Amino acid sequence: MPYATDAIWPVTPARTALHVDDALLLHPLVSPLAAKGELWEGAPPVFIVTGWELLSDEDRTVASRMANAGVKVRFMEFEAMPHCFAMVVEGSAVARKCIREWAGWMKKVVEAPGSVAEGGTVVGFKKLEEKEVDVKGLDEGWEVTMERMKERVKKNEERKEALAKL
C-alpha cells in the first residue's frame, strides 16, 4: 500500500524498518540492543520470550546484557516458533504454555516481587520439554552483535527494499 510522503512518515527513500528511519536503527533510544549494559542497572524485572526468528539473536543478547547488569530476567526461547507465535498459533499447546508462563511470571512480579528470580529456558518443539540455560551466558558479545546489526543495516540500505520482521 503506498503512503503519501510527509514529515512524520517519510517513504522516499523507502525504509527497511517500519518504526524508525534506517539511520537511527542503531541508536540506544530506538534499539535496546544498542544501549550499553549499564543503562539497564536498576531496571524492573523483565520477561523476554522468543521463537526461532529474525530477532532471536538480539533477544538473547538483550536478555544477557540486562541480567549481567543486575536485572531479574526471565528468558524463554521456543524452538521452531515464528515471531509472535503465541498469537499466530493461538490455542495450540505451545501458545498455551507460553501464555501460562508469562501470566504466572507477571502475577509473581506483582504479588511477590521479592521472589522473582532470574532464569532461562529453551522449550522443545514437539514435547515442550524444558532445558535450563544461563541467561547471563546467552550473549555472544555486544561487539559481535553490533557488527552484525551494522552489516544488516548496510545490506538493507544497498537493497533499498523492505524486509519482513518475522
mmCIF file of C-alpha atoms in Angstrom:
data_model
loop_
_atom_site.group_PDB
_atom_site.id
_atom_site.type_symbol
_atom_site.label_atom_id
_atom_site.label_comp_id
_atom_site.label_asym_id
_atom_site.label_seq_id
_atom_site.Cartn_x
_atom_site.Cartn_y
_atom_site.Cartn_z
ATOM 1 C CA MET A 1 0.000 0.000 0.000
ATOM 2 C CA PRO A 2 1.574 3.332 -0.999
ATOM 3 C CA TYR A 3 1.754 6.086 1.615
ATOM 4 C CA ALA A 4 1.968 9.800 0.982
ATOM 5 C CA THR A 5 5.287 11.357 1.935
ATOM 6 C CA ASP A 6 5.178 13.775 4.855
ATOM 7 C CA ALA A 7 7.407 14.922 7.710
ATOM 8 C CA ILE A 8 6.097 12.215 10.035
ATOM 9 C CA TRP A 9 6.269 9.231 7.673
ATOM 10 C CA PRO A 10 8.941 9.779 5.001
ATOM 11 C CA VAL A 11 8.740 6.994 2.437
ATOM 12 C CA THR A 12 11.212 8.265 -0.139
ATOM 13 C CA PRO A 13 13.631 6.654 0.006
ATOM 14 C CA ALA A 14 11.832 3.572 1.269
ATOM 15 C CA ARG A 15 12.596 2.424 4.805
ATOM 16 C CA THR A 16 13.618 -1.084 5.760
ATOM 17 C CA ALA A 17 12.143 -0.699 9.255
ATOM 18 C CA LEU A 18 8.566 0.361 9.918
ATOM 19 C CA HIS A 19 9.169 2.076 13.248
ATOM 20 C CA VAL A 20 12.163 4.314 12.510
ATOM 21 C CA ASP A 21 14.342 5.851 9.831
ATOM 22 C CA ASP A 22 17.166 3.479 8.885
ATOM 23 C CA ALA A 23 19.841 5.899 10.096
ATOM 24 C CA LEU A 24 18.502 5.563 13.656
ATOM 25 C CA LEU A 25 18.325 1.759 13.862
ATOM 26 C CA LEU A 26 21.490 1.603 15.972
ATOM 27 C CA HIS A 27 20.544 4.431 18.346
ATOM 28 C CA PRO A 28 20.163 3.323 22.000
ATOM 29 C CA LEU A 29 16.817 5.111 22.360
ATOM 30 C CA VAL A 30 15.464 3.128 19.400
ATOM 31 C CA SER A 31 17.049 -0.285 19.890
ATOM 32 C CA PRO A 32 17.514 -1.828 23.345
ATOM 33 C CA LEU A 33 20.313 -3.833 21.767
ATOM 34 C CA ALA A 34 22.331 -0.696 21.048
ATOM 35 C CA ALA A 35 22.150 0.503 24.660
ATOM 36 C CA LYS A 36 25.223 -0.023 26.822
ATOM 37 C CA GLY A 37 24.809 -2.602 29.581
ATOM 38 C CA GLU A 38 24.965 -0.097 32.434
ATOM 39 C CA LEU A 39 21.818 1.591 31.107
ATOM 40 C CA TRP A 40 19.853 -1.390 32.454
ATOM 41 C CA GLU A 41 21.082 -1.071 36.052
ATOM 42 C CA GLY A 42 18.091 -0.602 38.360
ATOM 43 C CA ALA A 43 15.523 -1.653 35.753
ATOM 44 C CA PRO A 44 12.480 -3.655 36.899
ATOM 45 C CA PRO A 45 12.149 -7.399 36.212
ATOM 46 C CA VAL A 46 11.792 -8.312 32.536
ATOM 47 C CA PHE A 47 10.202 -11.288 30.757
ATOM 48 C CA ILE A 48 11.582 -11.998 27.280
ATOM 49 C CA VAL A 49 10.058 -14.717 25.116
ATOM 50 C CA THR A 50 11.271 -15.553 21.632
ATOM 51 C CA GLY A 51 10.959 -18.184 18.965
ATOM 52 C CA TRP A 52 13.491 -19.094 16.313
ATOM 53 C CA GLU A 53 13.055 -15.912 14.356
ATOM 54 C CA LEU A 54 14.940 -12.996 12.864
ATOM 55 C CA LEU A 55 15.156 -11.270 16.255
ATOM 56 C CA SER A 56 16.152 -14.248 18.424
ATOM 57 C CA ASP A 57 19.889 -13.411 18.471
ATOM 58 C CA GLU A 58 19.091 -9.868 19.530
ATOM 59 C CA ASP A 59 16.656 -11.137 22.170
ATOM 60 C CA ARG A 60 19.374 -13.366 23.636
ATOM 61 C CA THR A 61 21.869 -10.502 23.689
ATOM 62 C CA VAL A 62 19.478 -8.036 25.344
ATOM 63 C CA ALA A 63 18.428 -10.641 27.940
ATOM 64 C CA SER A 64 22.054 -11.431 28.763
ATOM 65 C CA ARG A 65 23.117 -7.799 28.967
ATOM 66 C CA MET A 66 20.183 -6.953 31.231
ATOM 67 C CA ALA A 67 20.890 -9.928 33.512
ATOM 68 C CA ASN A 68 24.578 -9.019 33.695
ATOM 69 C CA ALA A 69 23.520 -5.502 34.763
ATOM 70 C CA GLY A 70 21.554 -6.967 37.679
ATOM 71 C CA VAL A 71 18.060 -7.033 36.156
ATOM 72 C CA LYS A 72 15.922 -10.059 37.062
ATOM 73 C CA VAL A 73 15.343 -11.518 33.592
ATOM 74 C CA ARG A 74 13.097 -14.457 32.765
ATOM 75 C CA PHE A 75 14.085 -15.637 29.281
ATOM 76 C CA MET A 76 12.193 -18.278 27.320
ATOM 77 C CA GLU A 77 13.042 -19.499 23.834
ATOM 78 C CA PHE A 78 10.608 -21.764 21.991
ATOM 79 C CA GLU A 79 12.198 -23.987 19.351
ATOM 80 C CA ALA A 80 10.923 -23.692 15.758
ATOM 81 C CA MET A 81 8.415 -20.939 16.595
ATOM 82 C CA PRO A 82 7.916 -17.783 14.484
ATOM 83 C CA HIS A 83 7.679 -14.186 15.678
ATOM 84 C CA CYS A 84 4.522 -13.606 17.789
ATOM 85 C CA PHE A 85 3.864 -17.364 17.773
ATOM 86 C CA ALA A 86 1.573 -17.257 20.826
ATOM 87 C CA MET A 87 -0.854 -15.204 18.727
ATOM 88 C CA VAL A 88 -0.153 -16.896 15.392
ATOM 89 C CA VAL A 89 -0.823 -20.426 16.688
ATOM 90 C CA GLU A 90 -3.292 -19.306 19.346
ATOM 91 C CA GLY A 91 -4.841 -22.190 21.258
ATOM 92 C CA SER A 92 -2.028 -24.635 20.478
ATOM 93 C CA ALA A 93 -0.168 -26.395 23.290
ATOM 94 C CA VAL A 94 2.927 -24.246 22.727
ATOM 95 C CA ALA A 95 0.921 -20.998 22.776
ATOM 96 C CA ARG A 96 -0.907 -22.063 25.937
ATOM 97 C CA LYS A 97 2.405 -22.898 27.623
ATOM 98 C CA CYS A 98 3.867 -19.518 26.651
ATOM 99 C CA ILE A 99 0.852 -17.558 27.898
ATOM 100 C CA ARG A 100 0.671 -19.606 31.129
ATOM 101 C CA GLU A 101 4.366 -18.950 31.866
ATOM 102 C CA TRP A 102 4.064 -15.272 31.005
ATOM 103 C CA ALA A 103 0.918 -14.745 33.094
ATOM 104 C CA GLY A 104 2.376 -16.681 36.034
ATOM 105 C CA TRP A 105 5.521 -14.578 35.930
ATOM 106 C CA MET A 106 3.545 -11.306 35.840
ATOM 107 C CA LYS A 107 1.433 -12.439 38.774
ATOM 108 C CA LYS A 108 4.580 -13.269 40.744
ATOM 109 C CA VAL A 109 6.143 -9.870 39.961
ATOM 110 C CA VAL A 110 3.040 -8.090 41.260
ATOM 111 C CA GLU A 111 2.163 -10.289 44.238
ATOM 112 C CA ALA A 112 5.618 -11.369 45.438
ATOM 113 C CA PRO A 113 8.240 -9.147 43.783
ATOM 114 C CA GLY A 114 10.998 -10.290 46.123
ATOM 115 C CA SER A 115 10.587 -13.873 44.952
ATOM 116 C CA VAL A 116 11.230 -13.120 41.278
ATOM 117 C CA ALA A 117 14.373 -14.900 40.159
ATOM 118 C CA GLU A 118 16.469 -14.785 37.033
ATOM 119 C CA GLY A 119 16.174 -17.805 34.778
ATOM 120 C CA GLY A 120 16.384 -19.053 31.246
ATOM 121 C CA THR A 121 14.619 -21.901 29.497
ATOM 122 C CA VAL A 122 14.642 -23.344 25.998
ATOM 123 C CA VAL A 123 11.374 -25.160 25.277
ATOM 124 C CA GLY A 124 11.498 -28.089 22.850
ATOM 125 C CA PHE A 125 9.273 -28.170 19.797
ATOM 126 C CA LYS A 126 7.333 -31.437 19.964
ATOM 127 C CA LYS A 127 7.128 -32.450 23.603
ATOM 128 C CA LEU A 128 7.628 -28.970 25.072
ATOM 129 C CA GLU A 129 10.450 -30.326 27.212
ATOM 130 C CA GLU A 130 12.407 -27.656 29.048
ATOM 131 C CA LYS A 131 16.148 -27.165 29.178
ATOM 132 C CA GLU A 132 17.538 -24.572 31.559
ATOM 133 C CA VAL A 133 20.047 -22.049 30.175
ATOM 134 C CA ASP A 134 22.192 -19.416 31.874
ATOM 135 C CA VAL A 135 20.697 -16.039 30.960
ATOM 136 C CA LYS A 136 23.966 -14.240 31.687
ATOM 137 C CA GLY A 137 25.773 -16.521 29.235
ATOM 138 C CA LEU A 138 23.406 -16.116 26.271
ATOM 139 C CA ASP A 139 25.329 -13.192 24.768
ATOM 140 C CA GLU A 140 27.844 -13.853 22.013
ATOM 141 C CA GLY A 141 29.360 -10.460 22.756
ATOM 142 C CA TRP A 142 27.993 -6.977 22.290
ATOM 143 C CA GLU A 143 30.622 -6.059 19.724
ATOM 144 C CA VAL A 144 29.857 -9.141 17.598
ATOM 145 C CA THR A 145 26.119 -8.456 17.688
ATOM 146 C CA MET A 146 26.547 -4.745 16.899
ATOM 147 C CA GLU A 147 28.777 -5.563 13.925
ATOM 148 C CA ARG A 148 26.139 -7.968 12.630
ATOM 149 C CA MET A 149 23.467 -5.271 13.062
ATOM 150 C CA LYS A 150 25.618 -2.734 11.196
ATOM 151 C CA GLU A 151 26.122 -5.214 8.358
ATOM 152 C CA ARG A 152 22.377 -5.880 8.212
ATOM 153 C CA VAL A 153 21.613 -2.138 8.055
ATOM 154 C CA LYS A 154 24.227 -1.692 5.321
ATOM 155 C CA LYS A 155 22.786 -4.563 3.257
ATOM 156 C CA ASN A 156 19.272 -3.190 3.691
ATOM 157 C CA GLU A 157 20.398 0.237 2.502
ATOM 158 C CA GLU A 158 22.050 -1.335 -0.525
ATOM 159 C CA ARG A 159 18.956 -3.371 -1.394
ATOM 160 C CA LYS A 160 16.516 -0.470 -0.897
ATOM 161 C CA GLU A 161 13.655 -2.830 -0.133
ATOM 162 C CA ALA A 162 11.642 -3.590 2.978
ATOM 163 C CA LEU A 163 12.322 -6.766 4.930
ATOM 164 C CA ALA A 164 9.719 -8.727 6.833
ATOM 165 C CA LYS A 165 10.434 -8.902 10.568
ATOM 166 C CA LEU A 166 9.265 -12.482 11.025
#
